[in-house]
GROMACS .gro file of N, CA and C in nm:
model
  552
    1ASP      N    1   0.082  -0.120   0.000
    1ASP     CA    2   0.000   0.000   0.000
    1ASP      C    3   0.086   0.126   0.000
    2VAL      N    4   0.198   0.121   0.075
    2VAL     CA    5   0.289   0.236   0.078
    2VAL      C    6   0.348   0.260  -0.061
    3LYS      N    7   0.390   0.152  -0.128
    3LYS     CA    8   0.451   0.166  -0.260
    3LYS      C    9   0.352   0.221  -0.362
    4ALA      N   10   0.224   0.196  -0.343
    4ALA     CA   11   0.123   0.241  -0.438
    4ALA      C   12   0.113   0.393  -0.441
    5VAL      N   13   0.140   0.459  -0.329
    5VAL     CA   14   0.129   0.603  -0.326
    5VAL      C   15   0.260   0.675  -0.358
    6GLU      N   16   0.373   0.601  -0.352
    6GLU     CA   17   0.501   0.661  -0.387
    6GLU      C   18   0.506   0.687  -0.537
    7ALA      N   19   0.533   0.808  -0.577
    7ALA     CA   20   0.544   0.846  -0.717
    7ALA      C   21   0.419   0.806  -0.795
    8ALA      N   22   0.302   0.823  -0.735
    8ALA     CA   23   0.176   0.778  -0.795
    8ALA      C   24   0.151   0.843  -0.931
    9ALA      N   25   0.174   0.973  -0.943
    9ALA     CA   26   0.149   1.041  -1.071
    9ALA      C   27   0.241   0.987  -1.180
   10GLU      N   28   0.369   0.965  -1.147
   10GLU     CA   29   0.463   0.910  -1.244
   10GLU      C   30   0.421   0.770  -1.288
   11LYS      N   31   0.378   0.688  -1.191
   11LYS     CA   32   0.337   0.552  -1.223
   11LYS      C   33   0.215   0.550  -1.315
   12GLU      N   34   0.122   0.639  -1.295
   12GLU     CA   35   0.004   0.647  -1.382
   12GLU      C   36   0.045   0.687  -1.524
   13ARG      N   37   0.137   0.782  -1.537
   13ARG     CA   38   0.184   0.823  -1.670
   13ARG      C   39   0.259   0.710  -1.738
   14ILE      N   40   0.343   0.638  -1.662
   14ILE     CA   41   0.417   0.525  -1.716
   14ILE      C   42   0.319   0.417  -1.764
   15ALA      N   43   0.219   0.389  -1.683
   15ALA     CA   44   0.119   0.287  -1.719
   15ALA      C   45   0.044   0.327  -1.846
   16ALA      N   46   0.004   0.452  -1.855
   16ALA     CA   47  -0.070   0.498  -1.974
   16ALA      C   48   0.017   0.487  -2.099
   17ARG      N   49   0.144   0.519  -2.086
   17ARG     CA   50   0.235   0.509  -2.202
   17ARG      C   51   0.258   0.364  -2.240
   18ALA      N   52   0.271   0.276  -2.142
   18ALA     CA   53   0.290   0.133  -2.169
   18ALA      C   54   0.167   0.075  -2.238
   19LEU      N   55   0.050   0.120  -2.201
   19LEU     CA   56  -0.073   0.073  -2.263
   19LEU      C   57  -0.072   0.097  -2.414
   20GLU      N   58  -0.011   0.205  -2.456
   20GLU     CA   59  -0.002   0.237  -2.599
   20GLU      C   60   0.082   0.136  -2.677
   21LEU      N   61   0.163   0.058  -2.608
   21LEU     CA   62   0.249  -0.041  -2.672
   21LEU      C   63   0.180  -0.176  -2.693
   22LEU      N   64   0.058  -0.188  -2.642
   22LEU     CA   65  -0.016  -0.314  -2.652
   22LEU      C   66  -0.112  -0.311  -2.771
   23ALA      N   67  -0.138  -0.428  -2.827
   23ALA     CA   68  -0.238  -0.443  -2.933
   23ALA      C   69  -0.359  -0.515  -2.873
   24PRO      N   70  -0.478  -0.490  -2.927
   24PRO     CA   71  -0.600  -0.548  -2.869
   24PRO      C   72  -0.601  -0.700  -2.860
   25ASP      N   73  -0.535  -0.769  -2.951
   25ASP     CA   74  -0.536  -0.916  -2.953
   25ASP      C   75  -0.413  -0.978  -2.886
   26ASP      N   76  -0.333  -0.900  -2.819
   26ASP     CA   77  -0.212  -0.949  -2.754
   26ASP      C   78  -0.242  -1.049  -2.643
   27THR      N   79  -0.141  -1.130  -2.616
   27THR     CA   80  -0.134  -1.207  -2.493
   27THR      C   81  -0.021  -1.142  -2.414
   28VAL      N   82  -0.053  -1.094  -2.294
   28VAL     CA   83   0.046  -1.021  -2.215
   28VAL      C   84   0.063  -1.085  -2.078
   29TYR      N   85   0.185  -1.080  -2.028
   29TYR     CA   86   0.214  -1.118  -1.891
   29TYR      C   87   0.218  -0.990  -1.809
   30LEU      N   88   0.144  -0.989  -1.699
   30LEU     CA   89   0.144  -0.875  -1.608
   30LEU      C   90   0.213  -0.918  -1.479
   31ASP      N   91   0.329  -0.862  -1.455
   31ASP     CA   92   0.410  -0.891  -1.337
   31ASP      C   93   0.345  -0.824  -1.216
   32SER      N   94   0.400  -0.854  -1.100
   32SER     CA   95   0.355  -0.786  -0.979
   32SER      C   96   0.415  -0.645  -0.976
   33GLY      N   97   0.361  -0.564  -0.892
   33GLY     CA   98   0.412  -0.428  -0.874
   33GLY      C   99   0.304  -0.325  -0.899
   34THR      N  100   0.322  -0.210  -0.838
   34THR     CA  101   0.219  -0.107  -0.842
   34THR      C  102   0.207  -0.040  -0.979
   35THR      N  103   0.315  -0.028  -1.053
   35THR     CA  104   0.306   0.035  -1.185
   35THR      C  105   0.237  -0.059  -1.283
   36VAL      N  106   0.268  -0.188  -1.277
   36VAL     CA  107   0.199  -0.284  -1.363
   36VAL      C  108   0.052  -0.294  -1.322
   37LEU      N  109   0.022  -0.284  -1.195
   37LEU     CA  110  -0.116  -0.283  -1.149
   37LEU      C  111  -0.193  -0.165  -1.209
   38ALA      N  112  -0.127  -0.051  -1.222
   38ALA     CA  113  -0.191   0.064  -1.285
   38ALA      C  114  -0.229   0.032  -1.430
   39VAL      N  115  -0.146  -0.045  -1.501
   39VAL     CA  116  -0.181  -0.089  -1.637
   39VAL      C  117  -0.304  -0.179  -1.632
   40ALA      N  118  -0.305  -0.274  -1.538
   40ALA     CA  119  -0.419  -0.366  -1.526
   40ALA      C  120  -0.550  -0.289  -1.510
   41ARG      N  121  -0.547  -0.184  -1.433
   41ARG     CA  122  -0.669  -0.103  -1.413
   41ARG      C  123  -0.716  -0.040  -1.544
   42MET      N  124  -0.622  -0.012  -1.634
   42MET     CA  125  -0.655   0.051  -1.762
   42MET      C  126  -0.701  -0.050  -1.867
   43LEU      N  127  -0.691  -0.178  -1.837
   43LEU     CA  128  -0.727  -0.283  -1.934
   43LEU      C  129  -0.873  -0.324  -1.928
   44ARG      N  130  -0.951  -0.262  -1.844
   44ARG     CA  131  -1.094  -0.294  -1.839
   44ARG      C  132  -1.154  -0.272  -1.977
   45GLY      N  133  -1.230  -0.370  -2.021
   45GLY     CA  134  -1.295  -0.360  -2.151
   45GLY      C  135  -1.211  -0.411  -2.268
   46TRP      N  136  -1.087  -0.447  -2.245
   46TRP     CA  137  -1.002  -0.502  -2.352
   46TRP      C  138  -1.037  -0.650  -2.367
   47ASP      N  139  -1.153  -0.680  -2.421
   47ASP     CA  140  -1.205  -0.816  -2.420
   47ASP      C  141  -1.139  -0.912  -2.520
   48ARG      N  142  -1.056  -0.863  -2.609
   48ARG     CA  143  -0.983  -0.952  -2.701
   48ARG      C  144  -0.843  -0.987  -2.649
   49LEU      N  145  -0.799  -0.921  -2.546
   49LEU     CA  146  -0.667  -0.940  -2.488
   49LEU      C  147  -0.669  -1.060  -2.392
   50THR      N  148  -0.558  -1.133  -2.385
   50THR     CA  149  -0.540  -1.236  -2.284
   50THR      C  150  -0.433  -1.188  -2.188
   51ALA      N  151  -0.464  -1.187  -2.060
   51ALA     CA  152  -0.369  -1.145  -1.957
   51ALA      C  153  -0.332  -1.265  -1.871
   52VAL      N  154  -0.201  -1.286  -1.857
   52VAL     CA  155  -0.147  -1.389  -1.769
   52VAL      C  156  -0.078  -1.313  -1.656
   53THR      N  157  -0.107  -1.349  -1.532
   53THR     CA  158  -0.045  -1.275  -1.422
   53THR      C  159  -0.018  -1.362  -1.301
   54ASN      N  160   0.082  -1.322  -1.225
   54ASN     CA  161   0.109  -1.381  -1.094
   54ASN      C  162   0.073  -1.284  -0.983
   55SER      N  163   0.016  -1.171  -1.019
   55SER     CA  164  -0.019  -1.066  -0.925
   55SER      C  165  -0.164  -1.081  -0.880
   56LEU      N  166  -0.186  -1.105  -0.752
   56LEU     CA  167  -0.324  -1.116  -0.704
   56LEU      C  168  -0.400  -0.984  -0.718
   57PRO      N  169  -0.339  -0.868  -0.691
   57PRO     CA  170  -0.413  -0.743  -0.714
   57PRO      C  171  -0.452  -0.725  -0.862
   58ALA      N  172  -0.362  -0.759  -0.954
   58ALA     CA  173  -0.396  -0.746  -1.096
   58ALA      C  174  -0.506  -0.844  -1.134
   59ALA      N  175  -0.500  -0.966  -1.083
   59ALA     CA  176  -0.604  -1.065  -1.112
   59ALA      C  177  -0.739  -1.017  -1.060
   60THR      N  178  -0.740  -0.963  -0.940
   60THR     CA  179  -0.864  -0.911  -0.882
   60THR      C  180  -0.918  -0.795  -0.965
   61GLU      N  181  -0.829  -0.711  -1.009
   61GLU     CA  182  -0.868  -0.595  -1.091
   61GLU      C  183  -0.931  -0.639  -1.223
   62LEU      N  184  -0.878  -0.744  -1.284
   62LEU     CA  185  -0.922  -0.786  -1.416
   62LEU      C  186  -1.036  -0.888  -1.416
   63ALA      N  187  -1.057  -0.956  -1.306
   63ALA     CA  188  -1.156  -1.064  -1.300
   63ALA      C  189  -1.293  -1.016  -1.346
   64GLY      N  190  -1.339  -1.071  -1.459
   64GLY     CA  191  -1.471  -1.039  -1.511
   64GLY      C  192  -1.486  -0.900  -1.569
   65ARG      N  193  -1.375  -0.833  -1.597
   65ARG     CA  194  -1.383  -0.694  -1.644
   65ARG      C  195  -1.323  -0.673  -1.782
   66GLY      N  196  -1.313  -0.778  -1.861
   66GLY     CA  197  -1.261  -0.757  -1.995
   66GLY      C  198  -1.172  -0.868  -2.044
   67PRO      N  199  -1.042  -0.857  -2.023
   67PRO     CA  200  -0.950  -0.955  -2.080
   67PRO      C  201  -0.976  -1.098  -2.030
   68ARG      N  202  -0.943  -1.193  -2.117
   68ARG     CA  203  -0.936  -1.332  -2.071
   68ARG      C  204  -0.824  -1.334  -1.968
   69LEU      N  205  -0.844  -1.402  -1.857
   69LEU     CA  206  -0.751  -1.396  -1.745
   69LEU      C  207  -0.698  -1.535  -1.711
   70ILE      N  208  -0.565  -1.547  -1.706
   70ILE     CA  209  -0.499  -1.669  -1.662
   70ILE      C  210  -0.412  -1.632  -1.543
   71VAL      N  211  -0.435  -1.698  -1.429
   71VAL     CA  212  -0.361  -1.667  -1.308
   71VAL      C  213  -0.259  -1.779  -1.283
   72VAL      N  214  -0.135  -1.739  -1.266
   72VAL     CA  215  -0.026  -1.831  -1.238
   72VAL      C  216  -0.033  -1.870  -1.091
   73GLY      N  217  -0.023  -1.997  -1.062
   73GLY     CA  218  -0.023  -2.044  -0.924
   73GLY      C  219   0.115  -2.030  -0.861
   74GLY      N  220   0.125  -2.065  -0.736
   74GLY     CA  221   0.254  -2.060  -0.667
   74GLY      C  222   0.239  -2.024  -0.521
   75GLU      N  223   0.352  -1.995  -0.460
   75GLU     CA  224   0.353  -1.955  -0.320
   75GLU      C  225   0.323  -1.806  -0.308
   76PHE      N  226   0.233  -1.771  -0.218
   76PHE     CA  227   0.195  -1.632  -0.198
   76PHE      C  228   0.305  -1.558  -0.123
   77ARG      N  229   0.350  -1.449  -0.182
   77ARG     CA  230   0.449  -1.362  -0.118
   77ARG      C  231   0.376  -1.236  -0.072
   78GLU      N  232   0.366  -1.219   0.058
   78GLU     CA  233   0.285  -1.112   0.114
   78GLU      C  234   0.332  -0.973   0.070
   79ARG      N  235   0.463  -0.953   0.071
   79ARG     CA  236   0.515  -0.819   0.042
   79ARG      C  237   0.473  -0.769  -0.096
   80SER      N  238   0.481  -0.854  -0.197
   80SER     CA  239   0.445  -0.811  -0.332
   80SER      C  240   0.306  -0.856  -0.374
   81ARG      N  241   0.241  -0.935  -0.289
   81ARG     CA  242   0.108  -0.990  -0.319
   81ARG      C  243   0.110  -1.069  -0.450
   82ALA      N  244   0.219  -1.141  -0.468
   82ALA     CA  245   0.239  -1.217  -0.591
   82ALA      C  246   0.254  -1.365  -0.560
   83LEU      N  247   0.226  -1.447  -0.660
   83LEU     CA  248   0.247  -1.590  -0.653
   83LEU      C  249   0.380  -1.618  -0.721
   84VAL      N  250   0.473  -1.679  -0.648
   84VAL     CA  251   0.611  -1.694  -0.695
   84VAL      C  252   0.665  -1.832  -0.662
   85GLY      N  253   0.783  -1.860  -0.715
   85GLY     CA  254   0.856  -1.980  -0.677
   85GLY      C  255   0.839  -2.095  -0.772
   86PRO      N  256   0.891  -2.212  -0.733
   86PRO     CA  257   0.894  -2.327  -0.824
   86PRO      C  258   0.757  -2.376  -0.867
   87LEU      N  259   0.652  -2.351  -0.792
   87LEU     CA  260   0.520  -2.394  -0.834
   87LEU      C  261   0.465  -2.311  -0.949
   88THR      N  262   0.523  -2.194  -0.972
   88THR     CA  263   0.482  -2.112  -1.087
   88THR      C  264   0.543  -2.164  -1.217
   89HIS      N  265   0.654  -2.234  -1.208
   89HIS     CA  266   0.732  -2.270  -1.326
   89HIS      C  267   0.660  -2.358  -1.428
   90PRO      N  268   0.587  -2.462  -1.388
   90PRO     CA  269   0.523  -2.545  -1.491
   90PRO      C  270   0.430  -2.466  -1.583
   91LEU      N  271   0.350  -2.378  -1.528
   91LEU     CA  272   0.260  -2.300  -1.613
   91LEU      C  273   0.340  -2.201  -1.698
   92LEU      N  274   0.433  -2.129  -1.638
   92LEU     CA  275   0.510  -2.031  -1.715
   92LEU      C  276   0.590  -2.098  -1.826
   93GLU      N  277   0.643  -2.216  -1.801
   93GLU     CA  278   0.720  -2.287  -1.903
   93GLU      C  279   0.635  -2.335  -2.019
   94SER      N  280   0.504  -2.342  -2.000
   94SER     CA  281   0.416  -2.393  -2.105
   94SER      C  282   0.351  -2.284  -2.190
   95ILE      N  283   0.378  -2.158  -2.159
   95ILE     CA  284   0.312  -2.050  -2.233
   95ILE      C  285   0.413  -1.965  -2.311
   96HIS      N  286   0.358  -1.890  -2.405
   96HIS     CA  287   0.432  -1.789  -2.480
   96HIS      C  288   0.344  -1.665  -2.482
   97VAL      N  289   0.402  -1.551  -2.453
   97VAL     CA  290   0.325  -1.427  -2.456
   97VAL      C  291   0.388  -1.328  -2.554
   98ASP      N  292   0.304  -1.241  -2.605
   98ASP     CA  293   0.355  -1.138  -2.696
   98ASP      C  294   0.442  -1.038  -2.621
   99ARG      N  295   0.392  -0.994  -2.507
   99ARG     CA  296   0.464  -0.893  -2.430
   99ARG      C  297   0.457  -0.926  -2.281
  100ALA      N  298   0.567  -0.903  -2.212
  100ALA     CA  299   0.570  -0.914  -2.067
  100ALA      C  300   0.589  -0.774  -2.012
  101LEU      N  301   0.494  -0.729  -1.933
  101LEU     CA  302   0.506  -0.600  -1.865
  101LEU      C  303   0.559  -0.629  -1.725
  102MET      N  304   0.681  -0.586  -1.701
  102MET     CA  305   0.753  -0.622  -1.579
  102MET      C  306   0.773  -0.501  -1.489
  103GLY      N  307   0.771  -0.529  -1.360
  103GLY     CA  308   0.811  -0.431  -1.262
  103GLY      C  309   0.944  -0.474  -1.202
  104THR      N  310   1.004  -0.387  -1.124
  104THR     CA  311   1.128  -0.422  -1.056
  104THR      C  312   1.139  -0.345  -0.926
  105TYR      N  313   1.206  -0.405  -0.832
  105TYR     CA  314   1.231  -0.340  -0.703
  105TYR      C  315   1.346  -0.240  -0.717
  106ALA      N  316   1.446  -0.278  -0.796
  106ALA     CA  317   1.565  -0.194  -0.815
  106ALA      C  318   1.622  -0.222  -0.953
  107LEU      N  319   1.701  -0.126  -1.005
  107LEU     CA  320   1.753  -0.135  -1.141
  107LEU      C  321   1.886  -0.062  -1.149
  108SER      N  322   1.988  -0.133  -1.198
  108SER     CA  323   2.118  -0.069  -1.216
  108SER      C  324   2.188  -0.127  -1.338
  109LEU      N  325   2.281  -0.050  -1.394
  109LEU     CA  326   2.359  -0.099  -1.508
  109LEU      C  327   2.444  -0.218  -1.469
  110GLU      N  328   2.494  -0.219  -1.348
  110GLU     CA  329   2.583  -0.325  -1.303
  110GLU      C  330   2.509  -0.454  -1.268
  111GLU      N  331   2.399  -0.444  -1.200
  111GLU     CA  332   2.327  -0.560  -1.147
  111GLU      C  333   2.203  -0.597  -1.227
  112GLY      N  334   2.156  -0.511  -1.315
  112GLY     CA  335   2.031  -0.537  -1.386
  112GLY      C  336   1.913  -0.514  -1.293
  113MET      N  337   1.811  -0.596  -1.309
  113MET     CA  338   1.694  -0.589  -1.223
  113MET      C  339   1.721  -0.673  -1.099
  114THR      N  340   1.686  -0.621  -0.983
  114THR     CA  341   1.702  -0.697  -0.859
  114THR      C  342   1.578  -0.682  -0.772
  115THR      N  343   1.565  -0.778  -0.680
  115THR     CA  344   1.452  -0.777  -0.588
  115THR      C  345   1.496  -0.831  -0.452
  116THR      N  346   1.405  -0.838  -0.359
  116THR     CA  347   1.438  -0.878  -0.222
  116THR      C  348   1.421  -1.026  -0.195
  117ASP      N  349   1.364  -1.102  -0.291
  117ASP     CA  350   1.329  -1.242  -0.264
  117ASP      C  351   1.374  -1.332  -0.379
  118PRO      N  352   1.453  -1.437  -0.350
  118PRO     CA  353   1.501  -1.526  -0.456
  118PRO      C  354   1.390  -1.591  -0.538
  119ALA      N  355   1.282  -1.633  -0.474
  119ALA     CA  356   1.172  -1.698  -0.547
  119ALA      C  357   1.107  -1.599  -0.644
  120GLU      N  358   1.092  -1.477  -0.600
  120GLU     CA  359   1.033  -1.376  -0.689
  120GLU      C  360   1.129  -1.345  -0.804
  121GLY      N  361   1.258  -1.338  -0.775
  121GLY     CA  362   1.356  -1.312  -0.880
  121GLY      C  363   1.353  -1.418  -0.988
  122SER      N  364   1.349  -1.545  -0.949
  122SER     CA  365   1.348  -1.652  -1.050
  122SER      C  366   1.218  -1.654  -1.128
  123THR      N  367   1.107  -1.620  -1.065
  123THR     CA  368   0.978  -1.614  -1.135
  123THR      C  369   0.981  -1.503  -1.240
  124LYS      N  370   1.036  -1.388  -1.206
  124LYS     CA  371   1.046  -1.278  -1.301
  124LYS      C  372   1.133  -1.318  -1.421
  125GLU      N  373   1.246  -1.380  -1.395
  125GLU     CA  374   1.335  -1.420  -1.504
  125GLU      C  375   1.268  -1.519  -1.598
  126LEU      N  376   1.196  -1.614  -1.542
  126LEU     CA  377   1.127  -1.713  -1.625
  126LEU      C  378   1.017  -1.647  -1.707
  127ALA      N  379   0.940  -1.559  -1.647
  127ALA     CA  380   0.834  -1.490  -1.720
  127ALA      C  381   0.890  -1.411  -1.839
  128MET      N  382   1.002  -1.344  -1.817
  128MET     CA  383   1.062  -1.266  -1.926
  128MET      C  384   1.110  -1.356  -2.039
  129SER      N  385   1.158  -1.474  -2.005
  129SER     CA  386   1.208  -1.566  -2.108
  129SER      C  387   1.097  -1.620  -2.197
  130ARG      N  388   0.973  -1.607  -2.155
  130ARG     CA  389   0.859  -1.660  -2.230
  130ARG      C  390   0.792  -1.554  -2.316
  131ALA      N  391   0.851  -1.434  -2.323
  131ALA     CA  392   0.791  -1.323  -2.396
  131ALA      C  393   0.867  -1.289  -2.523
  132ARG      N  394   0.793  -1.254  -2.626
  132ARG     CA  395   0.854  -1.206  -2.750
  132ARG      C  396   0.916  -1.068  -2.727
  133GLU      N  397   0.852  -0.987  -2.641
  133GLU     CA  398   0.901  -0.853  -2.611
  133GLU      C  399   0.883  -0.826  -2.462
  134VAL      N  400   0.988  -0.774  -2.398
  134VAL     CA  401   0.984  -0.742  -2.255
  134VAL      C  402   0.982  -0.591  -2.239
  135ILE      N  403   0.882  -0.544  -2.167
  135ILE     CA  404   0.865  -0.401  -2.140
  135ILE      C  405   0.876  -0.382  -1.989
  136LEU      N  406   0.978  -0.311  -1.946
  136LEU     CA  407   1.001  -0.284  -1.805
  136LEU      C  408   0.939  -0.150  -1.769
  137LEU      N  409   0.857  -0.149  -1.666
  137LEU     CA  410   0.794  -0.026  -1.617
  137LEU      C  411   0.860   0.010  -1.485
  138ALA      N  412   0.934   0.119  -1.482
  138ALA     CA  413   1.006   0.156  -1.360
  138ALA      C  414   1.022   0.307  -1.352
  139ASP      N  415   0.979   0.363  -1.241
  139ASP     CA  416   1.000   0.507  -1.225
  139ASP      C  417   1.148   0.533  -1.199
  140SER      N  418   1.190   0.654  -1.226
  140SER     CA  419   1.333   0.689  -1.225
  140SER      C  420   1.399   0.673  -1.088
  141ARG      N  421   1.323   0.674  -0.981
  141ARG     CA  422   1.381   0.658  -0.847
  141ARG      C  423   1.445   0.521  -0.827
  142LYS      N  424   1.405   0.422  -0.909
  142LYS     CA  425   1.459   0.287  -0.895
  142LYS      C  426   1.594   0.270  -0.964
  143PHE      N  427   1.625   0.360  -1.056
  143PHE     CA  428   1.748   0.347  -1.132
  143PHE      C  429   1.869   0.382  -1.045
  144GLY      N  430   1.973   0.299  -1.058
  144GLY     CA  431   2.094   0.321  -0.980
  144GLY      C  432   2.088   0.258  -0.842
  145THR      N  433   1.988   0.171  -0.820
  145THR     CA  434   1.975   0.103  -0.692
  145THR      C  435   1.985  -0.049  -0.715
  146SER      N  436   2.011  -0.123  -0.611
  146SER     CA  437   2.013  -0.269  -0.623
  146SER      C  438   1.961  -0.330  -0.494
  147SER      N  439   1.925  -0.456  -0.504
  147SER     CA  440   1.872  -0.529  -0.390
  147SER      C  441   1.940  -0.665  -0.381
  148LEU      N  442   1.883  -0.756  -0.307
  148LEU     CA  443   1.946  -0.882  -0.268
  148LEU      C  444   1.978  -0.976  -0.384
  149VAL      N  445   1.884  -0.995  -0.476
  149VAL     CA  446   1.899  -1.103  -0.574
  149VAL      C  447   1.856  -1.058  -0.713
  150GLY      N  448   1.921  -1.116  -0.813
  150GLY     CA  449   1.888  -1.083  -0.951
  150GLY      C  450   1.745  -1.120  -0.987
  151ALA      N  451   1.686  -1.036  -1.074
  151ALA     CA  452   1.549  -1.059  -1.119
  151ALA      C  453   1.538  -1.038  -1.269
  152GLY      N  454   1.650  -1.032  -1.338
  152GLY     CA  455   1.648  -1.016  -1.482
  152GLY      C  456   1.765  -0.932  -1.531
  153ARG      N  457   1.825  -0.979  -1.640
  153ARG     CA  458   1.937  -0.905  -1.700
  153ARG      C  459   1.883  -0.792  -1.787
  154LEU      N  460   1.960  -0.686  -1.798
  154LEU     CA  461   1.917  -0.573  -1.881
  154LEU      C  462   1.905  -0.611  -2.028
  155ASP      N  463   1.987  -0.705  -2.075
  155ASP     CA  464   1.977  -0.742  -2.216
  155ASP      C  465   1.851  -0.822  -2.247
  156ALA      N  466   1.775  -0.860  -2.144
  156ALA     CA  467   1.647  -0.927  -2.165
  156ALA      C  468   1.534  -0.827  -2.185
  157VAL      N  469   1.560  -0.699  -2.157
  157VAL     CA  470   1.458  -0.595  -2.165
  157VAL      C  471   1.468  -0.525  -2.300
  158ASP      N  472   1.355  -0.518  -2.370
  158ASP     CA  473   1.350  -0.449  -2.499
  158ASP      C  474   1.319  -0.301  -2.484
  159ILE      N  475   1.225  -0.270  -2.395
  159ILE     CA  476   1.178  -0.132  -2.378
  159ILE      C  477   1.170  -0.101  -2.229
  160LEU      N  478   1.221   0.015  -2.190
  160LEU     CA  479   1.201   0.068  -2.056
  160LEU      C  480   1.108   0.188  -2.068
  161VAL      N  481   0.997   0.183  -1.994
  161VAL     CA  482   0.908   0.298  -1.985
  161VAL      C  483   0.928   0.355  -1.846
  162THR      N  484   0.970   0.481  -1.841
  162THR     CA  485   1.003   0.546  -1.716
  162THR      C  486   0.951   0.690  -1.718
  163ASP      N  487   0.982   0.766  -1.617
  163ASP     CA  488   0.941   0.906  -1.613
  163ASP      C  489   1.057   0.995  -1.657
  164ASP      N  490   1.030   1.124  -1.671
  164ASP     CA  491   1.132   1.215  -1.722
  164ASP      C  492   1.237   1.253  -1.617
  165GLY      N  493   1.231   1.192  -1.499
  165GLY     CA  494   1.333   1.217  -1.397
  165GLY      C  495   1.459   1.134  -1.416
  166ILE      N  496   1.460   1.044  -1.514
  166ILE     CA  497   1.577   0.961  -1.536
  166ILE      C  498   1.691   1.044  -1.593
  167ASP      N  499   1.810   1.018  -1.546
  167ASP     CA  500   1.930   1.089  -1.588
  167ASP      C  501   1.960   1.064  -1.736
  168ALA      N  502   1.998   1.170  -1.808
  168ALA     CA  503   2.027   1.158  -1.952
  168ALA      C  504   2.142   1.060  -1.978
  169GLY      N  505   2.240   1.057  -1.890
  169GLY     CA  506   2.352   0.963  -1.905
  169GLY      C  507   2.305   0.819  -1.891
  170ALA      N  508   2.211   0.795  -1.801
  170ALA     CA  509   2.157   0.660  -1.783
  170ALA      C  510   2.080   0.618  -1.908
  171VAL      N  511   2.004   0.710  -1.965
  171VAL     CA  512   1.931   0.680  -2.089
  171VAL      C  513   2.029   0.642  -2.199
  172ARG      N  514   2.134   0.719  -2.213
  172ARG     CA  515   2.237   0.692  -2.315
  172ARG      C  516   2.299   0.554  -2.294
  173ASP      N  517   2.333   0.520  -2.169
  173ASP     CA  518   2.392   0.390  -2.139
  173ASP      C  519   2.297   0.276  -2.171
  174LEU      N  520   2.171   0.291  -2.138
  174LEU     CA  521   2.072   0.187  -2.166
  174LEU      C  522   2.050   0.170  -2.316
  175GLU      N  523   2.044   0.282  -2.387
  175GLU     CA  524   2.024   0.275  -2.532
  175GLU      C  525   2.145   0.212  -2.601
  176GLN      N  526   2.264   0.236  -2.548
  176GLN     CA  527   2.384   0.172  -2.604
  176GLN      C  528   2.381   0.021  -2.585
  177ARG      N  529   2.307  -0.024  -2.487
  177ARG     CA  530   2.291  -0.168  -2.463
  177ARG      C  531   2.176  -0.227  -2.544
  178GLY      N  532   2.115  -0.146  -2.629
  178GLY     CA  533   2.009  -0.195  -2.716
  178GLY      C  534   1.868  -0.178  -2.663
  179MET      N  535   1.852  -0.111  -2.552
  179MET     CA  536   1.720  -0.092  -2.493
  179MET      C  537   1.657   0.038  -2.546
  180ARG      N  538   1.532   0.033  -2.580
  180ARG     CA  539   1.459   0.154  -2.618
  180ARG      C  540   1.405   0.215  -2.488
  181VAL      N  541   1.428   0.343  -2.469
  181VAL     CA  542   1.382   0.411  -2.346
  181VAL      C  543   1.273   0.510  -2.385
  182ILE      N  544   1.157   0.495  -2.322
  182ILE     CA  545   1.044   0.584  -2.345
  182ILE      C  546   1.017   0.659  -2.216
  183LYS      N  547   1.015   0.791  -2.224
  183LYS     CA  548   0.981   0.873  -2.108
  183LYS      C  549   0.833   0.909  -2.114
  184ALA      N  550   0.764   0.882  -2.004
  184ALA     CA  551   0.620   0.911  -1.998
  184ALA      C  552   0.596   1.048  -1.941
   0.00000   0.00000   0.00000
């Protein structure tokens, strides 16, 4: 709940910009996190879209409100309200999605995406590997920070949607690594 109000305006702008990257018939993976949840709220009425998620808040938001919904099972992680860990793997390994909309706890050039929980980190990495295109949604405050465990390499991310508070040098470094950076 605390994270939902931090940088709320930036997260809403990031979510709206990310929504523009989706097509009505897409199959998308919605990761846990407050910025991805903001996208889920905007998907009401997208009845041709298929959404796969491990986020209980996103699943609750979408249930019966538009997209076809597939919920990934697993162990409930209270902090992120996500289903994570080895029980998520069989379903994730059996699917392919057009786009994965990912969140992250922290992001740096040196460490990539990181999070506080190993099970969540491995679930994020597996979800990204099942996507044709990976779109990372992260406000600029997360850049240049790191946490306990890896949650995805930067070269796995195709597009970063962030706010205009991101440092120009960081944008240049990310673009040199092949990532498209969109400021919302």
